[in-house]
GROMACS .gro file of C-alpha atoms in nm:
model
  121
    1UNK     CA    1  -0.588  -0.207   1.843
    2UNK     CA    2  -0.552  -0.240   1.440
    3UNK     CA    3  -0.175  -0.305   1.290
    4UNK     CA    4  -0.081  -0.331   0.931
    5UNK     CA    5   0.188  -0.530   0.844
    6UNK     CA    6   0.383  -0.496   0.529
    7UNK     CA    7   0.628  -0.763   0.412
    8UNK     CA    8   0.751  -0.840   0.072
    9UNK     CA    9   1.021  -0.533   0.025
   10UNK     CA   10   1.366  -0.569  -0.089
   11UNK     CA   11   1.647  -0.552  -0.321
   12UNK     CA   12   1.590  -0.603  -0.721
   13UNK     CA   13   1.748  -0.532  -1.013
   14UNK     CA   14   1.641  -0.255  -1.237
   15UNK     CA   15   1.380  -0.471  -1.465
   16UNK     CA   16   1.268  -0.687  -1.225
   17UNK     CA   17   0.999  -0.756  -0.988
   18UNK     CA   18   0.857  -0.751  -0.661
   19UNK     CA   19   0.523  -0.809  -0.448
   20UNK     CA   20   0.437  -0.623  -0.167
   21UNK     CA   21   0.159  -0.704   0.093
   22UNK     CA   22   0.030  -0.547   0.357
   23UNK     CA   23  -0.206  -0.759   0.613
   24UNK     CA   24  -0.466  -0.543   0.874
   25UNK     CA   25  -0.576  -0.676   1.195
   26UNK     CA   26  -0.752  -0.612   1.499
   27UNK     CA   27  -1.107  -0.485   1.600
   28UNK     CA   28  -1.181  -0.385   1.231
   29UNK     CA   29  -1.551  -0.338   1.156
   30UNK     CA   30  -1.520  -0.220   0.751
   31UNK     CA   31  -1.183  -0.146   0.556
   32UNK     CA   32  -1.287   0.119   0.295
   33UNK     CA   33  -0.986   0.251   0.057
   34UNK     CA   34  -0.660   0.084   0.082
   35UNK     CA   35  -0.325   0.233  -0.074
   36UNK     CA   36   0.011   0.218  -0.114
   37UNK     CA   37   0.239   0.538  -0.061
   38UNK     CA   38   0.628   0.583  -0.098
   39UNK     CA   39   0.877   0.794   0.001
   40UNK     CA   40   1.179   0.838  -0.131
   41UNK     CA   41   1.487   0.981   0.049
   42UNK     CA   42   1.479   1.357   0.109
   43UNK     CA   43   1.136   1.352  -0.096
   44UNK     CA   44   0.785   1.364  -0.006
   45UNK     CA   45   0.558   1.070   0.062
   46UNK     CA   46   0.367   1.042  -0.273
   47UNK     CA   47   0.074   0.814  -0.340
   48UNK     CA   48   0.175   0.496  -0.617
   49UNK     CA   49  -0.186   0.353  -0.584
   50UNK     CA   50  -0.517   0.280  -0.426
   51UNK     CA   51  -0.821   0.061  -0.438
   52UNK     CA   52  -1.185   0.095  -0.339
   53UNK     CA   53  -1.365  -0.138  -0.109
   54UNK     CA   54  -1.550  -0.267  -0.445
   55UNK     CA   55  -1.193  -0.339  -0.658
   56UNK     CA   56  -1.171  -0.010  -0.801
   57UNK     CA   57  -0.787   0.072  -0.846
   58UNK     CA   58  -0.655   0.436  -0.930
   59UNK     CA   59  -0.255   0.471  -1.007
   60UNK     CA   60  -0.038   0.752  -0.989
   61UNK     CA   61   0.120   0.807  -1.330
   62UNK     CA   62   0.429   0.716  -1.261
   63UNK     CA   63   0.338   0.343  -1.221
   64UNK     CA   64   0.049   0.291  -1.457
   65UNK     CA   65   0.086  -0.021  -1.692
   66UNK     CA   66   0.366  -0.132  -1.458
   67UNK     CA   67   0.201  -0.157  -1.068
   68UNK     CA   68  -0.123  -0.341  -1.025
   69UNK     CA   69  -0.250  -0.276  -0.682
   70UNK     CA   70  -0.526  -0.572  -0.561
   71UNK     CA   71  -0.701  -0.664  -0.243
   72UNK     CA   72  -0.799  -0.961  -0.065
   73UNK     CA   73  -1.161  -0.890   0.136
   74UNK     CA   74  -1.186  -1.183   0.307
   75UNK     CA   75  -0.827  -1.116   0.457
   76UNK     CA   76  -0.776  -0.782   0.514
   77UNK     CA   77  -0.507  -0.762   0.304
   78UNK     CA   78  -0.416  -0.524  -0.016
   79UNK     CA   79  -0.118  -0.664  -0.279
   80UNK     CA   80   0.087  -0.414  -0.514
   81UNK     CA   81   0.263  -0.605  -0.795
   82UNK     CA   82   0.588  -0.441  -0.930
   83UNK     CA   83   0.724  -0.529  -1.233
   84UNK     CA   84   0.953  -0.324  -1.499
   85UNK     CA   85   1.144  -0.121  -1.146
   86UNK     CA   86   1.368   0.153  -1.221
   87UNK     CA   87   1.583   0.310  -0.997
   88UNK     CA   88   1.347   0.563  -0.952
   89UNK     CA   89   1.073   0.333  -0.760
   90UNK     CA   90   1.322   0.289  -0.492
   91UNK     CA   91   1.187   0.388  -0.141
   92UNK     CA   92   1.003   0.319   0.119
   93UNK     CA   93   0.681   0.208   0.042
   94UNK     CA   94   0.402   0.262   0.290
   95UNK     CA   95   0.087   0.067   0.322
   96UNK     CA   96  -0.273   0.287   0.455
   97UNK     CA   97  -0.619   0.167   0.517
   98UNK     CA   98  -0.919   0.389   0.584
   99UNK     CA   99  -1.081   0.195   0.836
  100UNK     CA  100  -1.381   0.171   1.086
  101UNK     CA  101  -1.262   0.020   1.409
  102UNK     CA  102  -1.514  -0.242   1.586
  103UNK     CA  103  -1.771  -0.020   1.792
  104UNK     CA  104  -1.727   0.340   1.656
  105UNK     CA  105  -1.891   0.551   1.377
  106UNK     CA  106  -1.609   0.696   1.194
  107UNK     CA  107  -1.353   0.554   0.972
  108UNK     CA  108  -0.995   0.726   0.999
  109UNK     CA  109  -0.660   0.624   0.798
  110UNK     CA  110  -0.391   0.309   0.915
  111UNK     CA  111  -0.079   0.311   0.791
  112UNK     CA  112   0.213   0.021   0.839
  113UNK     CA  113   0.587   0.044   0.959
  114UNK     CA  114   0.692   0.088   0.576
  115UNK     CA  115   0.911  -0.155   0.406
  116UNK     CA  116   1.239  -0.072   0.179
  117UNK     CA  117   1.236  -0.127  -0.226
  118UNK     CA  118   1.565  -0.066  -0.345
  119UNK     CA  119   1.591  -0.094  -0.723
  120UNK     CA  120   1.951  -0.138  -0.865
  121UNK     CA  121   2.058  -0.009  -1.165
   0.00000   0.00000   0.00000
């Protein structure tokens, strides 16, 4: 069994911030990429950003210079700082790992429960 467990959504004022993390766990042999996705209501889950095994971050460009996505090895676990949030950024954002589960030979894609960003305006 592998979860991933997102925490850290909620309400903010246009302007403001918010950190999102998202923890894996379980019979995890490697975590490859990890990623952040959102959807908004009555659109299509987009990617916001992802990050390499090595620290390599890509951003969609919606969020560049305002997201910084980072991960924590040792922990499983994969941040995305939000600062500057417009109205626009609200949805539900969606944590993903590309994982290889403890005994097998392929690596296939996680993804958490989702947690709501609402940005105010």
């Amino acid at each position: 069994q592998v979860q991933l467990v997102e925490s850290g959504g909620g309400l903010v004022q246009a302007g403001g911030s918010l950190r999102l993390s998202c923890a894996a766990s379980g019979s995890i042999f490697r975590i490859n990429n990890m990623g952040w996705y959102r959807q908004g209501l009555g659109k299509q889950r987009e990617l916001v950003a992802v990050i390499t095994n090595g620290g390599t971050p890509n951003y969609a460009d919606s969020v560049k210079g305002r997201f910084t996505i980072s991960r924590d090895n040792a922990k499983n676990t994969v941040y995305l700082q939000m600062n500057s949030l417009k109205s626009d950024d609200t949805a539900v954002y969606y944590c993903m790992a590309i994982l290889q589960r403890s005994g097998t030979y392929y690596a296939t894609d996680y993804w958490g429960q989702g947690t709501q960003v609402t940005v105010s305006s």
